[in-house]
Tab-separated table of C-alpha atoms and ligand atoms in Angstrom:
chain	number	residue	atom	x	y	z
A	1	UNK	CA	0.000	0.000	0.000
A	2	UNK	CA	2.703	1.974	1.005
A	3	UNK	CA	3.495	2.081	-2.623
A	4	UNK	CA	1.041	3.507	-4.198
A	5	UNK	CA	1.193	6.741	-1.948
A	6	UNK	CA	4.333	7.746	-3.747
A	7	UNK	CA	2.024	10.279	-5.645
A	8	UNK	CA	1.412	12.351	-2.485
A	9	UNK	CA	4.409	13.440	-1.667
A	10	UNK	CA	5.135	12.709	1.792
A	11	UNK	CA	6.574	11.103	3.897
A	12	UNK	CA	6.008	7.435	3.966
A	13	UNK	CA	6.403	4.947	7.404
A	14	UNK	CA	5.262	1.583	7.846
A	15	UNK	CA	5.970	-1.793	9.956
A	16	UNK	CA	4.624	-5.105	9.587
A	17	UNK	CA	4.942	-8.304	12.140
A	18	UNK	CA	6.637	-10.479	9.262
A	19	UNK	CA	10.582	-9.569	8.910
A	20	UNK	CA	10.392	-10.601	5.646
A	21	UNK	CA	7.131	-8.809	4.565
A	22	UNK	CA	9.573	-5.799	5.605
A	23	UNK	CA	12.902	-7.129	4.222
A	24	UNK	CA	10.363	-6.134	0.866
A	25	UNK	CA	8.876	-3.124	1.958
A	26	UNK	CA	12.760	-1.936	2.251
A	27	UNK	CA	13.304	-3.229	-1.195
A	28	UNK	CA	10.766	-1.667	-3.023
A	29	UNK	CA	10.051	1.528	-1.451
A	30	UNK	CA	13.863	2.435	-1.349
A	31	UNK	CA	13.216	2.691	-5.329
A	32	UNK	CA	11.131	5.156	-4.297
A	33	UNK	CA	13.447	6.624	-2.233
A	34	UNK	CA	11.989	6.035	1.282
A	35	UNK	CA	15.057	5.363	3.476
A	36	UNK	CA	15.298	1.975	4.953
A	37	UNK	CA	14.731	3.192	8.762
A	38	UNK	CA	11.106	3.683	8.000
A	39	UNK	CA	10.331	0.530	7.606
A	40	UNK	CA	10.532	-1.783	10.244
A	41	UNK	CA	8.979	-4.870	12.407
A	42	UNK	CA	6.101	-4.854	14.838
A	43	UNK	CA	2.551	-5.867	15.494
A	44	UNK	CA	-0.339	-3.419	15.363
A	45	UNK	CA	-1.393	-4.677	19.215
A	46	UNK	CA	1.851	-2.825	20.653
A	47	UNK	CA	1.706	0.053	21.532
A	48	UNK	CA	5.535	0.410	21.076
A	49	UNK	CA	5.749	-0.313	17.398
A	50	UNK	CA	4.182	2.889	15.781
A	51	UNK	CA	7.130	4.394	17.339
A	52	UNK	CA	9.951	3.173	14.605
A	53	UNK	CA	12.623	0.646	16.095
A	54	UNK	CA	15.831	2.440	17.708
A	55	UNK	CA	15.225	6.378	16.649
A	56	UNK	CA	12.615	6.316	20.231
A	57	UNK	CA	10.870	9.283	18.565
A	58	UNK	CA	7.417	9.652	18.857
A	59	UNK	CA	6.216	10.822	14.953
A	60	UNK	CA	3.227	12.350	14.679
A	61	UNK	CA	1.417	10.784	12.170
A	62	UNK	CA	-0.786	13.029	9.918
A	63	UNK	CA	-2.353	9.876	8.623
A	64	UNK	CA	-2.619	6.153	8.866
A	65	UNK	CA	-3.818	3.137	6.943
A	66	UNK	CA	-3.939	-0.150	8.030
A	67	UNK	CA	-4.487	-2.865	5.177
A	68	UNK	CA	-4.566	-6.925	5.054
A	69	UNK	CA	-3.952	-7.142	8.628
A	70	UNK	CA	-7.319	-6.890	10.534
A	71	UNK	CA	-8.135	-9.993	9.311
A	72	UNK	CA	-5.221	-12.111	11.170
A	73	UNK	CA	-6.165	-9.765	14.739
A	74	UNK	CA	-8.133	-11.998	17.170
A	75	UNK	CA	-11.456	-10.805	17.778
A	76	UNK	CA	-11.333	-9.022	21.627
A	77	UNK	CA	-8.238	-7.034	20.282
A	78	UNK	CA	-9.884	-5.301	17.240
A	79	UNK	CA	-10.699	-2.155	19.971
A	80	UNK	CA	-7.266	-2.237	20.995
A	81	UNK	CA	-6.226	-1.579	17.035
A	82	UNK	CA	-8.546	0.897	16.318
A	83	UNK	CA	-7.603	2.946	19.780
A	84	UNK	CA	-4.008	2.712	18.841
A	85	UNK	CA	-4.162	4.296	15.820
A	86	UNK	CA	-6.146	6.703	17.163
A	87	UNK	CA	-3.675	7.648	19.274
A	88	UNK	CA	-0.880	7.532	17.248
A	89	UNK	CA	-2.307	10.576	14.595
A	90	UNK	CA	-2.501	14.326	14.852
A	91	UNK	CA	-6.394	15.308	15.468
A	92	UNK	CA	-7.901	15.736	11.874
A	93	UNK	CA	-5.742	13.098	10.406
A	94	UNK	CA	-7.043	10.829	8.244
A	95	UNK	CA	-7.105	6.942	9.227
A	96	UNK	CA	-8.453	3.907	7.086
A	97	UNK	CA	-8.690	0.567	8.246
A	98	UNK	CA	-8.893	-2.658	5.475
A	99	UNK	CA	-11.368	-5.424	6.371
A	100	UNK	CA	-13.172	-8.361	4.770
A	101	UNK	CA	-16.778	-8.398	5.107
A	102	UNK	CA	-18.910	-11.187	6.745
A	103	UNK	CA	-21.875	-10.027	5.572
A	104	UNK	CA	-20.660	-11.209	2.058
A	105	UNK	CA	-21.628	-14.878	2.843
A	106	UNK	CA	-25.118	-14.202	3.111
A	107	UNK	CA	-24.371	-13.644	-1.021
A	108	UNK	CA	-21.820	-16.904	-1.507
A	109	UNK	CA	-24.275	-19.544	-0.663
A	110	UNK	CA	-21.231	-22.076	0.288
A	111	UNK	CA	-20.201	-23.258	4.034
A	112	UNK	CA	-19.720	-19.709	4.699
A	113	UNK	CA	-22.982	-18.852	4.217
A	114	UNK	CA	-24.398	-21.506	6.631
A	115	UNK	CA	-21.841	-20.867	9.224
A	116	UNK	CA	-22.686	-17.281	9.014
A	117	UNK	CA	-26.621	-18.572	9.181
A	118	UNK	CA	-25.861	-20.731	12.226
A	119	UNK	CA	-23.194	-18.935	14.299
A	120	UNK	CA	-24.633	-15.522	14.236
A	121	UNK	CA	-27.605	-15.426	13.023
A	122	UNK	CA	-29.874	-18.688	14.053
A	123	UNK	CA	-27.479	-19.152	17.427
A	124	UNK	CA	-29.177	-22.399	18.082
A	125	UNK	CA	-26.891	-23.190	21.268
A	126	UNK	CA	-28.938	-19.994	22.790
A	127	UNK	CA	-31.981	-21.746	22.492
A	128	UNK	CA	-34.178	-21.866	25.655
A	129	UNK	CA	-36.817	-24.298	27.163
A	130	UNK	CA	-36.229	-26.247	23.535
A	131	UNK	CA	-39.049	-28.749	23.603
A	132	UNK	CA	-38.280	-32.547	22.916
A	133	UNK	CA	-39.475	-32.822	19.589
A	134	UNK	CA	-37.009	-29.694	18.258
A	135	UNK	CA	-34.466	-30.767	20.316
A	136	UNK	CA	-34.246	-34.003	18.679
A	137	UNK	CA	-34.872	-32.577	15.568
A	138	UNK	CA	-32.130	-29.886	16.358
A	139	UNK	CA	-29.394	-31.231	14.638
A	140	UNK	CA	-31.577	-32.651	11.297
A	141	UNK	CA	-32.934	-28.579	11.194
A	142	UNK	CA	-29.214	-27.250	11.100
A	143	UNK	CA	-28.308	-30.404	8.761
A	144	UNK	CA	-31.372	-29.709	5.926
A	145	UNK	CA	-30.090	-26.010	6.308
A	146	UNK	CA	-27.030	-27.285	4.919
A	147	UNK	CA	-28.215	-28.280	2.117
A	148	UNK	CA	-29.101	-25.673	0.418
A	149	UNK	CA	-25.696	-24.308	0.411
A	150	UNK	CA	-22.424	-25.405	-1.525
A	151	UNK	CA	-20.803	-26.880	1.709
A	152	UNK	CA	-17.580	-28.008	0.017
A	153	UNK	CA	-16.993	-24.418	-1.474
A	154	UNK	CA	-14.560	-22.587	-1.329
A	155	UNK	CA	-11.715	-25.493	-1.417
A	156	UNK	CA	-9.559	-25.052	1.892
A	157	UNK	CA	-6.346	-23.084	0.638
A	158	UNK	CA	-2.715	-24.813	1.752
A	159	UNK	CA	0.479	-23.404	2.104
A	160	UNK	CA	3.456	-24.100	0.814
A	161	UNK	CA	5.340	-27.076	2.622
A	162	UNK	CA	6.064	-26.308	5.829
A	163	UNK	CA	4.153	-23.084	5.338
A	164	UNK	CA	0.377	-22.444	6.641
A	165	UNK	CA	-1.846	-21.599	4.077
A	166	UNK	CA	-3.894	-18.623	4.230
A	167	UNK	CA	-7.157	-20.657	5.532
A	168	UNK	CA	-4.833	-22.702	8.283
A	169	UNK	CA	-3.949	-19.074	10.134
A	170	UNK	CA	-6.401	-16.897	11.553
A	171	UNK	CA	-8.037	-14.986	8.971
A	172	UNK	CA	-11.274	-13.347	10.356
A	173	UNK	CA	-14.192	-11.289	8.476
A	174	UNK	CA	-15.563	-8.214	10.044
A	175	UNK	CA	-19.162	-7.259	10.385
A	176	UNK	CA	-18.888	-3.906	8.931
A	177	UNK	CA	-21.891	-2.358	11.050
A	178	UNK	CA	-20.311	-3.709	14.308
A	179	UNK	CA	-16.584	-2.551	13.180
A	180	UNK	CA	-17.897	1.079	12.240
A	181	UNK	CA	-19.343	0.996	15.675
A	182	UNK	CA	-16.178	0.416	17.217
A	183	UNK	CA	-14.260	2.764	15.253
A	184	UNK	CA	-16.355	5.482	15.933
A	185	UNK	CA	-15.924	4.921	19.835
A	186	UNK	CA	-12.361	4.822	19.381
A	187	UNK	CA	-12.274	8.464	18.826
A	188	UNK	CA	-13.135	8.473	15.423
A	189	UNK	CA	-15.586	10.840	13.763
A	190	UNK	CA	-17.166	11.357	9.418
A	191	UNK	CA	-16.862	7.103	9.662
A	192	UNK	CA	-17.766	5.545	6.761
A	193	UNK	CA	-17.477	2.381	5.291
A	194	UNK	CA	-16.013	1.889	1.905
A	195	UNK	CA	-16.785	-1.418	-0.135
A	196	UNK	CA	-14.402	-2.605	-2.405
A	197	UNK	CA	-14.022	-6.252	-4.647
A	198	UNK	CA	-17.331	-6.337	-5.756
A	199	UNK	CA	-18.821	-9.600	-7.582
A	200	UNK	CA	-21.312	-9.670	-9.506
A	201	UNK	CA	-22.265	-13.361	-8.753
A	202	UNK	CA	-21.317	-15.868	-6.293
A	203	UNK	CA	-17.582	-16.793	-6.754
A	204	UNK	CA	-18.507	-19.963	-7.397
A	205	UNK	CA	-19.707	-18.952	-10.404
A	206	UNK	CA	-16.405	-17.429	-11.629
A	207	UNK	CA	-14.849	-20.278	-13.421
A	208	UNK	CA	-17.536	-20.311	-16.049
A	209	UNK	CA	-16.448	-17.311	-17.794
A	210	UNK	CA	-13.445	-15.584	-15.805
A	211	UNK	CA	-12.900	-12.665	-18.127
A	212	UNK	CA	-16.752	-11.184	-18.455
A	213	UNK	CA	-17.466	-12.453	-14.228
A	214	UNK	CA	-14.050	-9.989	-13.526
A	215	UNK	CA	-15.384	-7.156	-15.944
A	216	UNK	CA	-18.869	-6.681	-14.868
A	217	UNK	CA	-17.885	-7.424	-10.994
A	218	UNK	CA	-15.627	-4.133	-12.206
A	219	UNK	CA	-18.193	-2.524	-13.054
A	220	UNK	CA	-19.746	-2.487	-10.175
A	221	UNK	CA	-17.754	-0.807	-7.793
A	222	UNK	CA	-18.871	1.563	-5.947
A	223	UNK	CA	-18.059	1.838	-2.459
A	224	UNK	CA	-21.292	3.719	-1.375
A	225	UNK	CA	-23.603	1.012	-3.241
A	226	UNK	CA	-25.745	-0.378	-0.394
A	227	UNK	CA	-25.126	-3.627	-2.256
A	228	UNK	CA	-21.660	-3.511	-1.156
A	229	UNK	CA	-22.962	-4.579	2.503
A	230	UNK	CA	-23.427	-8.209	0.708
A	231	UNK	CA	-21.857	-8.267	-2.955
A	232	UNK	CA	-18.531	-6.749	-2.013
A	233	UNK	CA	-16.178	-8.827	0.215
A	234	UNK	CA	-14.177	-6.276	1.205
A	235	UNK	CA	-14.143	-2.995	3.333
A	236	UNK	CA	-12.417	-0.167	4.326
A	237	UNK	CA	-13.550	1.715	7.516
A	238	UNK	CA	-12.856	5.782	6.581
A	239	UNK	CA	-12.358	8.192	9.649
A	240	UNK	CA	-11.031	11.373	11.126
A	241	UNK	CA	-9.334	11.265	14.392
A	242	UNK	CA	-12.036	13.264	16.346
B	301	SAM	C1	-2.437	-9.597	3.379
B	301	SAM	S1	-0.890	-9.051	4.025
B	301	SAM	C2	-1.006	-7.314	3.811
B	301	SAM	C3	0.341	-6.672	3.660
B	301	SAM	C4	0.354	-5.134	3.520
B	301	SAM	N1	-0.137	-4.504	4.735
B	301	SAM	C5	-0.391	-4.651	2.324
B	301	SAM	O1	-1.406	-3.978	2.445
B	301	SAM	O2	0.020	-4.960	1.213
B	301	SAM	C6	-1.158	-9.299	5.752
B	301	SAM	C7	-0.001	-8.859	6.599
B	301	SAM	O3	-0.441	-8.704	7.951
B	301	SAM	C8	0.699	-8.893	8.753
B	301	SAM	N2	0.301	-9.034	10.153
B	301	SAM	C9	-0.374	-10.050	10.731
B	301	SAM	N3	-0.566	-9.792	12.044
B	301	SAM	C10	0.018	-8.594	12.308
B	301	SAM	C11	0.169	-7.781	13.465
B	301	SAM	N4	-0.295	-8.192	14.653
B	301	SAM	N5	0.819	-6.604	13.361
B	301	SAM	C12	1.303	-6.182	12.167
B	301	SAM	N6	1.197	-6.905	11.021
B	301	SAM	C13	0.569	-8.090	11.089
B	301	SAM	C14	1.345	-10.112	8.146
B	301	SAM	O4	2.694	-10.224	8.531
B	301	SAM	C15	1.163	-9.847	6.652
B	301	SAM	O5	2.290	-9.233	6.100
């Protein structure tokens, strides 16, 4: 991401957890001219690491983006990310915060959709007083459920021996309404929530004609569509530090 800023000209910082996801950064942004010093490791959850490695300094950060890692943050800790960039930018600066949307499942009509049906919506292990004739029929319910959807889509991605794939880590979606929420209580005002990666059908649907599913998905982006809260299955939370 850090890339693609070039055209602002400013000054660019950035860490990432992975030393060799920043061995690159270094690599490709000193192209660009960004000295090797501002890049460097850390994790988003401490509170240490948006201060650059040895130079101590606190920077004030006019702005901040956070892309591609939300997703690998466990749940209770999501607050913790969004109040540390908070506090880590000048009031008025600009912060954005990449996500992958939940609600998309209710659109891909595979396992994620009935996980998403069961788990949060439905919530059958909240059930109360169940009578005897549901209860038995309890698990036959959930199991007809599934069978309406595409329950071996998508195919589990592996990694590369003796590497985790990206499905074998933790690699969450975000409820967009909920995450907004939070971001707005963690000092954040003007949030908004950006959809991104449209598709125009269910992936599954992709393979049949790559090119025109890719195009017309294109087509469709908008990140203010309403449809975005279901076709797109990405997000980007938009805010000013308040
Ligand atoms: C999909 S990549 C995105 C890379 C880059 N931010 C970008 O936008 O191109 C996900 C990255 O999140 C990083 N990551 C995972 N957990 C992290 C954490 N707690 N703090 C900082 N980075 C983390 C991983 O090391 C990985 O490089």
């Amino acid at each position: 991401m850090l890339r693609e800023l070039r055209q602002f000209r400013t000054q660019r910082f950035g860490f990432d957890l992975t030393p060799s996801m920043v061995d690159e950064a270094k690599r490709v942004l000193s192209k660009q001219g960004v000295p090797p010093r501002h890049i460097w490791t850390g994790s988003v959850l401490d509170p240490r690491a948006y201060r650059g490695p040895k130079d101590g300094v606190q920077h004030e950060f006019d702005s901040a983006l956070c892309f591609g890692v939300l997703p690998h943050i466990p749940e209770a800790m999501d607050k913790k990310v969004f109040s540390l960039l908070r506090k880590n930018v000048v009031r008025g600066g600009l912060v954005l915060v990449e996500a992958r949307n939940e609600l998309f499942s209710l659109f891909t009509c595979n396992r994620y959709s009935f996980s998403f049906l069961e788990e949060r919506l439905i919530q059958p292990d909240s059930w109360e007083e169940i009578p005897k004739e549901i209860k038995k029929r309890k698990s036959a319910v959930l199991q007809r459920l599934q069978g309406h959807f595409r329950m071996d889509l998508p195919p589990i991605r592996q990694g590369k021996a003796g590497e985790p794939g990206y499905d074998e880590v933790l690699s969450r979606t975000h409820n967009p309404m909920i995450a907004a929420d939070q971001f707005a209580k963690a000092g954040f005002r003007k949030v908004e929530v950006l959809f991104y990666h449209y598709h125009c059908l269910p992936p599954m649907f992709e393979r049949s004609n790559p090119k025109w599913f890719r195009k017309q998905s294109l087509r469709m982006e908008n990140p203010r569509d309403w449809r975005g809260h279901f076709m797109a299955s990405a997000f980007i939370l938009k805010g000013i530090a308040a």
